[in-house]
Amino acid sequence: MLVSASCTTNNKAPSSEGTPYNAKVDSLMNLMTLQEKIGQTVMYSGGWSVTGPTVSSNNKKFIKEGAVGAMLNVYSVKGTRELQRLAVEETRLGIPLLFGYDVIHGFKTIFPINLGLAASWDLEDIEKGSRIAAEEASAEGIHWTFAPMVDIARDPRWGRISEGAGEDVYLGSEIAKAYVKGFQGDDLSKHNTILACAKHFVGYGAAQAGRDYHTVNMGYDELRNVYLPPFKAAVDVGVETFMTAFNEVNGVPATGNKFIFRDVLRDEWGFKGFVVTDYTAINELVEHGFAEDEKHATELAIKAGIDQDMMSSANRLYLEALVNEGKVDVKLIDDACRRILLAKYKLGLFEDPYRYCDEQREKEMVYKPEFLEAARQTAAMCSVLLKNEDKALPLDKNETIALIGPLARDKENILGNWAAAGDRKGRAISVYQGIQEYLSDSKIVFAKGCNIEGEDQSGFDQAIKAARKADKVVMVMGEDYDMSGEAASRTNIKLPGRQTDLIKAIRKAVPNKAIILVLMNGRPLDLSEEDTLADAILETWFPGTSGGYGVADVLFGAYNPSGKLPVTFPRTLGQIPIYYNMKNTGRPIPPDDPKEDYKSNYIDVPNTPLYPFGHGLSYTTFEYGNLELSGETIGMSDTLTASVTVTNTGDYDGHEVVQLYIHDKVGSITRPVKELKGFKKIFLEKGQSKRVSFELSPKDLEFYNNEAFVIEPGAFEIAIKGTSDFDFEHSFNLE
Ligand code: NOJ
């Protein structure tokens, strides 16, 4: 066993050393009183968007007193300029404010929700999308986004599964890097780059029973092998800030957790940026039963390594007293203040506090035609074709279609949750409008049929009539946008309301017509019934401002679908948690006899999901062949090259996401049955073949075995496929 050096120790003290701002931060801090330093660690909401419980605060008064360092939920040049003016012109030292906002999947031009973005497996496109979001947000005065959310999520009941990159460590880590690079760009002092924030540190996605904010308890192997790596990936590409999670981790709430913030984030990973709490999370240490009162909570948080207090008022009210009573070392406040000032210097705010407040730029940047076009392309790239019997898709421009369902003409839900400053009142393009680009109105027979929720079936008859008049039926259904996102967990993951009944009614009325189900939803749904009713299913998540165009491009074949699931779709709620890289157990079911007694299975449903991780069809077909390895055995300093030939054997040109999986057969702790270790998105014309190669180094096989990071010699299986649903046929040894 090789014990590897993943835990490099770095200096703990935040330091502006090595940056051009060192001396500047130091001389500014020499002028600051303790209260002014504490002020930098305080953040309040301007209330323009509501992203947490209402907390009243006298913002303007506090800003003028130098008691606030940052604001959230404020945007626009006019709005931010006014608040910035108070900080710069009416305080003793004129230290500029930092404006943070939840720019999660777009600012005004809204891209598909993040789970959908992950389904593109397209790192370049994700980076480009977050670059566009940064362009727009920065033009409206925003310096900092509370994104990306890099929480691994394996429970579709959890509403915030919509906001992350799904269930996989490798995919999630690559996507985390793409977001950070997109937001922060290559130079933070440019007026179009913003600070990114890796959140929520850590384990938030593992909330018990998928209930938001619920308890998290897991082994340190799972924490380090699954939940920490996307955060480490964000640090590796220079993410400037971190946000604490609301949950506890193994009994210690994240916001008071020294182990994760001081030992792991600062000491092991060498993170130099600053840490903000989640909304009122310091005060919540009291409800957690971890702090006696808010003052005690304040002490615990700063000692755990938290720099800025979002909305608790805790630092403002108690830090000074805690210092005077000798309970908190003033050095901790200096450290926090220094880190926050450094970020402000990096953004160039001391040179020009209004550099993000340019009216002309604001006018030019927001909803730029090229941004809307990029969002359209991304919406197409994120759509996942789950099923397509008898070539129900693509649609033909000569056919008449019945367009049915509560989301067919919707322009509000289509933006999804966390739609930042996106316009839900009409700016978005509905699927109906998208389809109008391809079909004249006389070929579209529309009927809403039913609402998303509720029992009303009075629209069924009209929907049936529409279906009878058409050649094919397109049903646009799903969830309301606010059925996912924060505090939006569900115990039922079926289509809500009477939507499934409507599909059944249409199926009965037109048994021989193709039914195409177009879905918008923020989580994996239980689609077992729909799978038996619809000929084709296209998962579009919530596709954003230009979503209707992008979805129509896929429906009519202008874009050949290439999305792959970043998360498993179960057959039924009872299978949760279900994800592709589970462990084998001591009693796995034999593939040829899944009903054998005393095995790890259910007596009522198979162990397999309805749609596996990595699954996604195309209008064409791809064949994988001739897998070759550069050797049967590699040493600790070698690299293995694995290559495969992928051929487009169908009738359309198209993209394919080629996925590399391994299985570490024996370990000092058990290893998952499959692990994604690489992917490449390629384009193949019909009939074309390409050789696709991956390099794998021993470092890629590393894991944490509860004592150390190790790379263990032994046998590994390997495969390169277009889905996670396959049996291994090849292997190699690590010596
Ligand atoms: C609470 C959410 O958990 C967090 O993700 C968000 O950034 C903050 N509110 C600020 O809106």
XYZ file of C-alpha atoms in Angstrom, residues 89-735:
647
model
C -18.488 58.412 1.566
C -20.172 58.280 4.930
C -17.955 56.008 6.994
C -14.725 56.922 8.732
C -12.472 54.756 6.571
C -14.568 54.496 3.421
C -14.160 50.740 3.037
C -16.315 49.528 0.127
C -19.063 46.957 0.571
C -19.112 43.590 -1.093
C -22.382 42.674 -2.864
C -23.198 38.963 -2.958
C -26.111 37.277 -4.708
C -27.321 33.806 -5.574
C -26.313 33.679 -9.219
C -26.887 29.967 -9.488
C -27.747 29.127 -13.114
C -27.734 32.537 -14.680
C -28.449 36.040 -13.473
C -31.120 37.437 -15.804
C -30.566 35.173 -18.778
C -31.427 31.967 -17.003
C -29.786 28.729 -18.063
C -31.181 25.272 -17.254
C -31.143 24.371 -13.567
C -27.815 23.028 -12.390
C -28.840 19.378 -12.375
C -29.751 19.911 -16.014
C -26.459 21.671 -16.718
C -24.685 18.639 -15.315
C -26.626 16.465 -17.770
C -24.762 18.114 -20.636
C -21.481 16.689 -19.306
C -20.074 19.619 -21.214
C -17.474 21.385 -19.113
C -16.756 24.038 -21.696
C -20.402 24.933 -21.958
C -20.843 25.051 -18.180
C -17.848 27.364 -17.889
C -19.201 29.526 -20.684
C -22.628 29.697 -19.006
C -21.171 30.816 -15.700
C -18.997 33.344 -17.543
C -22.167 34.798 -19.066
C -23.839 34.825 -15.649
C -20.825 36.707 -14.264
C -20.934 39.201 -17.149
C -24.579 39.981 -16.474
C -24.387 39.985 -12.684
C -21.259 42.117 -12.538
C -22.908 44.623 -14.858
C -25.629 44.995 -12.222
C -23.281 45.675 -9.349
C -22.725 42.104 -8.072
C -19.216 41.194 -6.911
C -19.788 37.730 -5.595
C -21.994 34.761 -6.321
C -23.021 32.181 -3.741
C -22.261 29.443 -6.238
C -21.427 26.807 -7.207
C -23.301 24.431 -4.940
C -21.060 21.394 -5.173
C -22.936 19.154 -2.746
C -23.147 15.564 -3.926
C -26.808 14.541 -3.757
C -28.142 11.025 -3.892
C -31.637 11.504 -2.559
C -34.251 12.832 -4.989
C -36.547 13.764 -2.126
C -34.109 16.548 -1.257
C -35.281 19.683 -3.085
C -31.778 21.024 -3.531
C -30.693 18.095 -5.644
C -31.790 20.441 -8.447
C -29.011 22.869 -7.583
C -26.023 20.554 -7.803
C -24.311 18.291 -10.309
C -25.948 15.076 -9.134
C -24.630 11.946 -7.508
C -21.120 11.419 -8.780
C -17.829 12.484 -7.237
C -15.781 12.698 -10.421
C -18.414 14.435 -12.535
C -19.257 16.745 -9.633
C -15.611 17.689 -9.138
C -15.023 18.470 -12.811
C -18.175 20.549 -12.941
C -17.213 22.407 -9.748
C -13.996 23.513 -11.456
C -15.812 24.624 -14.591
C -18.200 26.840 -12.608
C -15.459 28.458 -10.562
C -13.367 29.202 -13.638
C -16.378 30.674 -15.392
C -17.378 32.984 -12.545
C -13.928 34.094 -11.475
C -12.295 34.203 -14.919
C -8.560 34.663 -15.060
C -8.323 38.039 -13.361
C -10.551 39.089 -10.494
C -9.671 42.722 -10.901
C -11.611 42.857 -14.174
C -15.055 44.381 -13.834
C -16.726 41.336 -15.387
C -15.412 38.692 -12.978
C -16.946 37.823 -9.634
C -15.957 35.820 -6.583
C -17.282 32.271 -6.538
C -18.346 30.434 -3.390
C -18.141 26.670 -2.905
C -21.119 25.647 -0.818
C -22.387 24.158 1.445
C -19.416 22.848 3.397
C -20.150 20.016 3.999
C -22.450 17.037 3.651
C -25.617 19.080 3.072
C -26.744 16.716 0.287
C -26.718 13.780 2.672
C -29.556 15.104 4.846
C -31.374 12.159 6.366
C -34.520 11.113 4.505
C -33.950 13.935 2.027
C -35.490 16.451 4.438
C -33.801 19.818 4.067
C -31.450 20.880 6.872
C -31.743 17.417 8.450
C -29.017 15.554 10.315
C -25.962 14.217 8.510
C -24.057 11.333 9.954
C -21.552 9.443 7.895
C -18.260 7.626 8.119
C -15.098 9.588 7.476
C -14.411 7.351 4.483
C -17.649 8.464 2.839
C -17.059 12.068 3.832
C -13.590 12.100 2.291
C -14.230 9.862 -0.710
C -17.606 11.261 -1.757
C -18.597 14.565 -0.194
C -15.301 16.447 0.152
C -13.702 16.001 -3.302
C -15.817 18.522 -5.256
C -14.897 21.155 -2.642
C -11.237 20.236 -2.924
C -11.556 20.560 -6.708
C -12.955 24.078 -6.234
C -9.997 24.982 -3.994
C -7.596 23.589 -6.590
C -8.832 26.063 -9.183
C -8.693 28.960 -6.752
C -12.237 29.441 -5.476
C -12.163 32.570 -3.316
C -14.900 31.822 -0.781
C -16.692 28.983 0.996
C -20.123 28.844 2.625
C -20.982 26.745 5.640
C -23.735 24.154 5.516
C -26.824 24.349 7.726
C -26.566 20.711 8.781
C -24.546 19.029 11.444
C -21.816 16.590 10.464
C -21.447 13.693 12.867
C -22.923 15.663 15.741
C -21.143 18.956 15.148
C -23.041 21.599 13.146
C -20.966 22.682 10.151
C -20.976 26.339 11.206
C -19.224 25.413 14.441
C -17.128 22.606 13.021
C -13.400 23.134 13.538
C -12.511 19.840 11.938
C -13.955 20.709 8.559
C -12.987 24.380 8.476
C -9.675 24.520 10.310
C -8.256 21.020 9.966
C -9.438 20.115 6.480
C -10.101 23.356 4.604
C -7.294 25.506 5.969
C -4.609 23.122 7.225
C -4.875 20.277 4.743
C -6.031 22.106 1.647
C -4.379 25.446 2.264
C -7.482 27.491 1.468
C -6.681 31.195 1.730
C -10.011 32.799 0.929
C -12.805 33.607 3.367
C -15.692 31.589 4.765
C -19.208 32.985 5.034
C -21.954 31.303 7.023
C -25.197 30.291 5.442
C -28.194 32.470 6.275
C -28.589 32.844 10.092
C -26.487 29.703 10.583
C -24.593 31.063 13.616
C -27.789 31.603 15.559
C -28.999 28.167 14.521
C -26.196 26.607 16.573
C -28.532 27.274 19.500
C -31.460 25.365 17.932
C -29.065 22.575 17.049
C -28.394 22.217 20.757
C -24.712 22.970 20.255
C -24.542 26.456 21.764
C -26.131 27.727 24.965
C -27.157 31.037 23.456
C -26.325 33.289 20.511
C -23.277 34.719 22.210
C -21.882 31.255 22.795
C -22.723 30.422 19.151
C -20.727 33.452 18.003
C -17.718 32.256 19.953
C -17.991 28.726 18.547
C -18.300 29.940 14.958
C -15.283 32.240 14.939
C -13.222 29.603 16.698
C -14.272 27.063 14.065
C -12.808 29.307 11.382
C -15.846 31.177 10.093
C -15.055 34.669 8.800
C -18.313 36.314 7.858
C -21.742 36.149 9.448
C -24.667 36.138 7.012
C -27.761 37.476 8.722
C -27.253 36.270 12.285
C -26.209 39.682 13.674
C -24.124 37.537 15.980
C -20.731 39.001 15.172
C -22.112 42.537 15.360
C -23.752 41.970 18.725
C -21.323 39.721 20.577
C -17.811 39.593 19.140
C -16.490 42.689 20.837
C -17.717 41.546 24.236
C -16.252 38.096 23.658
C -12.866 39.703 23.009
C -13.134 41.942 26.055
C -14.059 38.966 28.230
C -11.007 37.102 26.964
C -13.099 34.363 25.346
C -12.105 35.137 21.773
C -8.581 36.007 20.737
C -8.577 39.250 18.783
C -6.273 37.560 16.311
C -9.211 35.500 15.059
C -11.033 38.707 14.178
C -7.942 40.128 12.538
C -7.646 36.956 10.460
C -11.265 37.108 9.327
C -11.124 40.815 8.566
C -7.867 40.423 6.654
C -9.291 37.686 4.437
C -12.373 39.745 3.602
C -10.388 42.908 2.863
C -8.085 40.922 0.659
C -11.030 39.796 -1.463
C -12.106 43.424 -1.816
C -8.606 44.383 -2.921
C -8.507 41.558 -5.420
C -11.758 42.777 -6.944
C -10.260 46.228 -7.337
C -12.857 47.837 -5.086
C -10.334 49.996 -3.292
C -9.179 51.420 -6.613
C -12.728 52.096 -7.724
C -15.600 51.084 -5.451
C -18.042 51.792 -8.285
C -16.280 49.724 -10.910
C -19.283 47.381 -11.135
C -21.688 50.297 -11.350
C -21.642 51.395 -14.961
C -25.098 52.211 -16.344
C -23.995 51.868 -19.938
C -22.553 48.430 -19.338
C -25.677 47.413 -17.447
C -27.806 48.316 -20.485
C -25.571 46.486 -22.908
C -24.954 43.323 -20.951
C -28.304 42.215 -19.669
C -30.247 39.815 -21.950
C -27.696 40.259 -24.738
C -28.872 38.366 -27.847
C -25.778 36.167 -27.799
C -26.455 35.248 -24.149
C -30.006 34.236 -25.026
C -28.702 32.204 -27.953
C -26.140 30.483 -25.713
C -28.914 29.655 -23.247
C -30.922 28.134 -26.112
C -28.032 25.911 -27.147
C -27.392 24.896 -23.556
C -31.057 23.989 -23.046
C -30.790 21.637 -26.018
C -27.526 20.159 -24.774
C -28.969 19.454 -21.319
C -32.053 17.582 -22.524
C -31.861 13.850 -21.901
C -33.761 11.447 -24.138
C -34.774 8.779 -21.652
C -36.808 6.667 -24.029
C -37.644 6.710 -27.750
C -39.686 3.752 -29.007
C -40.299 3.331 -32.715
C -38.553 6.602 -33.470
C -41.389 8.646 -31.972
C -38.866 11.488 -32.024
C -37.756 13.566 -33.808
C -40.969 15.225 -34.909
C -41.694 15.845 -38.538
C -42.554 19.360 -39.703
C -45.374 17.942 -41.845
C -47.201 16.376 -38.940
C -49.902 17.920 -36.817
C -49.222 17.723 -33.115
C -51.457 17.933 -30.098
C -49.594 20.014 -27.530
C -50.992 19.177 -24.129
C -50.092 19.774 -20.523
C -49.765 22.432 -17.820
C -46.201 23.326 -18.748
C -46.685 23.567 -22.528
C -47.285 27.329 -22.502
C -45.646 28.054 -19.185
C -43.168 30.939 -18.935
C -42.851 31.058 -15.176
C -41.849 27.581 -14.015
C -39.570 27.052 -16.990
C -36.872 29.153 -15.258
C -36.668 26.639 -12.406
C -35.856 27.436 -8.801
C -33.058 29.842 -7.812
C -33.649 31.847 -10.965
C -31.740 34.844 -9.539
C -33.029 38.061 -11.135
C -34.667 36.181 -14.013
C -38.016 37.496 -15.209
C -40.831 35.068 -14.458
C -43.426 37.376 -15.908
C -42.998 36.744 -19.568
C -39.448 37.083 -20.794
C -38.986 33.321 -21.106
C -39.776 31.330 -24.231
C -42.331 28.571 -23.675
C -42.193 25.183 -25.369
C -45.266 26.275 -27.338
C -43.361 29.286 -28.700
C -40.376 27.098 -29.479
C -42.545 24.712 -31.450
C -44.044 27.650 -33.361
C -40.587 28.114 -34.884
C -41.060 24.765 -36.597
C -44.814 24.399 -37.144
C -47.486 26.813 -38.321
C -50.272 27.428 -35.820
C -52.679 25.314 -37.886
C -50.546 22.268 -37.121
C -50.500 22.810 -33.340
C -53.626 21.805 -31.414
C -53.206 23.048 -27.864
C -55.037 21.948 -24.735
C -53.776 22.460 -21.203
C -55.605 19.383 -19.900
C -54.888 19.901 -16.207
C -52.853 21.895 -13.730
C -49.546 20.788 -12.283
C -51.158 20.185 -8.921
C -54.741 19.661 -7.808
C -57.554 17.286 -8.658
C -59.299 19.165 -11.461
C -59.949 16.925 -14.482
C -62.318 19.250 -16.316
C -59.766 19.857 -19.063
C -59.326 16.154 -19.911
C -62.047 16.045 -22.608
C -60.593 18.934 -24.516
C -57.150 17.357 -24.329
C -58.546 14.083 -25.674
C -60.179 15.961 -28.563
C -56.863 17.627 -29.351
C -55.091 14.269 -29.325
C -57.660 12.808 -31.733
C -57.064 15.627 -34.229
C -53.276 15.218 -34.321
C -50.704 12.808 -35.737
C -48.626 12.785 -32.561
C -49.171 13.938 -28.994
C -46.601 16.029 -27.117
C -47.348 16.351 -23.400
C -45.350 18.902 -21.397
C -45.574 18.070 -17.718
C -43.639 18.093 -14.484
C -43.311 19.965 -11.229
C -43.847 23.566 -10.196
C -40.532 25.373 -9.962
C -40.929 25.758 -6.212
C -41.370 22.030 -5.628
C -37.574 21.814 -5.683
C -34.885 24.114 -4.311
C -34.369 25.140 -0.708
C -36.879 23.884 1.853
C -38.741 22.032 -0.915
C -38.261 18.363 -0.152
C -40.947 15.888 -1.225
C -41.834 12.460 0.150
C -43.563 11.631 -3.119
C -41.500 11.855 -6.279
C -44.215 11.078 -8.808
C -45.677 13.599 -11.228
C -47.923 15.734 -9.033
C -51.682 16.260 -9.395
C -53.643 14.442 -12.103
C -50.961 14.600 -14.775
C -50.352 10.845 -14.953
C -54.112 10.271 -15.157
C -54.227 12.621 -18.106
C -51.521 10.627 -19.892
C -53.523 7.447 -19.190
C -56.691 9.026 -20.574
C -54.920 10.107 -23.751
C -53.252 6.713 -24.146
C -56.654 5.086 -23.923
C -58.246 7.509 -26.371
C -55.499 7.271 -29.005
C -53.886 3.880 -28.420
C -51.962 3.929 -31.692
C -50.618 7.445 -31.693
C -47.150 8.283 -30.444
C -47.150 10.088 -27.093
C -44.046 12.136 -26.364
C -43.666 13.194 -22.766
C -41.560 16.328 -22.259
C -40.641 16.750 -18.613
C -39.660 19.743 -16.511
C -38.675 18.907 -12.968
C -36.019 19.625 -10.387
C -35.245 16.085 -9.272
C -35.295 12.513 -10.510
C -38.952 11.464 -10.578
C -40.501 8.043 -10.253
C -41.543 7.595 -13.892
C -42.386 3.905 -13.774
C -45.968 4.424 -14.940
C -45.109 7.072 -17.498
C -42.467 4.751 -18.926
C -45.188 2.248 -19.790
C -47.512 4.905 -21.236
C -45.309 7.191 -23.330
C -43.442 6.243 -26.495
C -40.751 8.823 -25.915
C -39.648 10.724 -22.805
C -37.483 13.819 -23.010
C -36.159 15.139 -19.679
C -35.574 18.885 -20.061
C -35.241 19.735 -16.326
C -36.240 23.409 -16.100
C -34.528 24.663 -19.254
C -34.415 28.428 -18.575
C -35.148 31.679 -20.396
C -34.577 30.312 -23.914
C -35.732 26.860 -22.851
C -38.693 26.629 -25.233
C -36.447 27.166 -28.225
C -33.822 24.693 -27.045
C -36.402 22.007 -26.301
C -38.062 22.499 -29.695
C -34.653 22.218 -31.377
C -34.347 18.769 -29.825
C -37.939 17.721 -30.578
C -37.493 18.523 -34.271
C -33.981 17.108 -34.554
C -32.167 20.393 -35.192
C -30.120 19.325 -32.163
C -29.614 15.606 -31.731
C -29.968 14.934 -27.985
C -26.719 14.164 -26.196
C -27.547 14.675 -22.503
C -26.738 11.881 -20.052
C -28.191 11.516 -16.586
C -25.969 12.895 -13.807
C -28.183 11.093 -11.317
C -30.054 7.792 -11.100
C -33.816 7.680 -11.705
C -35.301 5.053 -9.362
C -38.161 2.726 -10.195
C -39.832 3.656 -6.961
C -39.295 5.835 -3.917
C -38.609 2.720 -1.840
C -35.256 2.165 -3.580
C -33.796 5.416 -2.286
C -30.905 5.884 -1.815
C -29.961 4.377 -5.158
C -26.887 5.416 -7.126
C -24.641 3.652 -9.588
C -21.512 3.348 -7.475
C -22.933 1.446 -4.551
C -21.025 -1.265 -2.728
C -21.439 -4.940 -3.614
C -22.438 -6.211 -0.106
C -21.583 -9.705 1.106
C -24.715 -11.080 -0.537
C -25.089 -9.532 -3.958
C -27.852 -10.992 -6.122
C -26.609 -13.362 -8.830
C -27.306 -11.752 -12.238
C -28.862 -14.981 -13.551
C -31.112 -15.517 -10.532
C -32.136 -12.184 -9.037
C -34.750 -13.872 -6.834
C -32.376 -16.235 -5.024
C -33.022 -16.360 -1.289
C -31.009 -14.553 1.373
C -29.548 -12.040 -1.041
C -29.413 -8.266 -0.869
C -32.553 -7.474 -2.812
C -36.189 -6.441 -2.516
C -38.972 -8.969 -2.812
C -41.174 -6.595 -4.787
C -38.951 -4.653 -7.223
C -35.588 -5.278 -8.871
C -32.460 -3.620 -7.494
C -31.872 -1.838 -10.780
C -33.042 1.715 -11.411
C -35.505 2.758 -14.085
C -32.885 4.914 -15.830
C -29.269 4.589 -14.724
C -26.632 7.245 -14.188
C -24.915 8.050 -17.497
C -27.955 6.998 -19.539
C -29.251 9.140 -22.384
C -30.310 8.218 -25.918
C -29.599 9.906 -29.204
C -31.497 9.882 -32.497
C -28.537 7.951 -33.797
C -26.835 4.872 -32.324
C -23.255 4.463 -31.161
C -21.293 1.259 -31.020
C -18.311 0.727 -28.756
C -15.604 -1.766 -29.773
C -12.007 -2.825 -29.601
C -11.102 -1.698 -26.099
C -7.329 -1.816 -25.686
C -5.125 -1.130 -22.697
C -1.520 -0.010 -22.981
C -0.581 -2.873 -20.638
C -2.055 -5.514 -18.385
C -0.005 -4.264 -15.474
C 1.082 -0.790 -14.474
C 3.513 0.300 -11.797
C 3.080 3.100 -9.289
C 4.807 5.596 -11.531
C 3.205 4.472 -14.806
C 0.177 5.662 -16.688
C -2.371 3.355 -18.257
C -3.843 4.316 -21.615
C -7.252 2.843 -22.363
C -8.703 3.292 -25.857
C -11.920 2.332 -27.537
C -13.436 2.823 -30.983
C -16.795 4.576 -31.018
C -18.795 4.396 -34.257
C -21.915 6.305 -35.195
C -24.008 3.485 -36.650
C -27.285 5.357 -37.100
C -28.811 7.942 -39.378
C -27.942 11.225 -37.690
C -24.768 13.090 -36.844
C -24.472 13.454 -33.095
C -22.551 13.934 -29.877
C -21.764 11.098 -27.527
C -20.471 11.250 -23.953
C -17.874 8.484 -23.703
C -17.482 7.356 -20.087
C -14.593 5.537 -18.402
C -15.403 3.377 -15.385
C -13.236 1.244 -13.127
C -13.825 -1.199 -10.301
C -11.209 -1.685 -7.613
C -11.835 -5.336 -6.832
C -10.284 -5.602 -3.357
C -9.436 -2.811 -0.947
C -8.450 -2.221 2.647
C -11.948 -0.783 2.798
C -14.544 -1.988 0.279
C -14.741 -0.095 -2.979
C -17.799 0.794 -5.094
C -18.878 -1.603 -7.841
C -18.229 1.111 -10.426
C -16.466 4.465 -10.347
C -16.469 7.041 -13.116
C -12.874 8.138 -13.736
C -13.099 10.084 -16.974
C -15.385 11.186 -19.791
C -15.089 12.837 -23.168
C -17.806 14.372 -25.257
C -17.214 13.686 -28.942
C -19.003 14.491 -32.183
C -19.433 11.842 -34.878
C -20.990 12.233 -38.292
C -23.168 9.309 -39.318
C -20.962 6.397 -40.284
C -17.895 7.989 -38.673
C -15.642 6.211 -36.148
C -13.225 7.719 -33.651
C -10.646 6.202 -31.379
C -11.114 7.679 -27.913
C -8.325 7.361 -25.352
C -8.074 8.009 -21.636
C -5.017 8.135 -19.423
C -5.301 6.748 -15.940
C -2.608 7.216 -13.324
C -2.301 5.456 -9.945
C -3.271 8.774 -8.330
C -6.693 8.403 -9.991
C -7.160 5.187 -8.009
C -6.515 6.782 -4.649
C -9.017 6.681 -1.797
C -9.253 7.349 1.920
C -9.359 4.174 3.999
C -10.294 5.755 7.328
C -6.662 6.185 8.277
C -4.955 7.732 5.293
C -5.161 8.351 1.574
C -3.853 5.216 -0.106
C -3.173 3.829 -3.535
C -3.412 0.072 -3.265
C -1.928 -2.453 -5.692
C -4.262 -5.124 -7.006
C -6.734 -5.986 -9.733
C -9.027 -3.410 -11.328
C -11.782 -3.868 -13.871
C -12.173 -1.232 -16.542
C -14.712 -0.300 -19.200
C -15.452 2.552 -21.602
C -19.165 2.880 -22.385
C -21.999 5.317 -23.062
C -23.805 4.547 -19.785
C -23.077 3.122 -16.321
C -25.297 0.122 -17.120
C -22.898 -2.598 -18.344
C -20.864 -5.589 -17.159
C -17.077 -5.291 -17.019
C -15.083 -7.417 -19.475
C -11.540 -6.069 -19.110
C -9.079 -5.666 -16.278
C -5.564 -4.576 -15.360
C -3.264 -4.811 -12.366
C -1.573 -2.129 -10.365
C 1.770 -3.235 -8.918
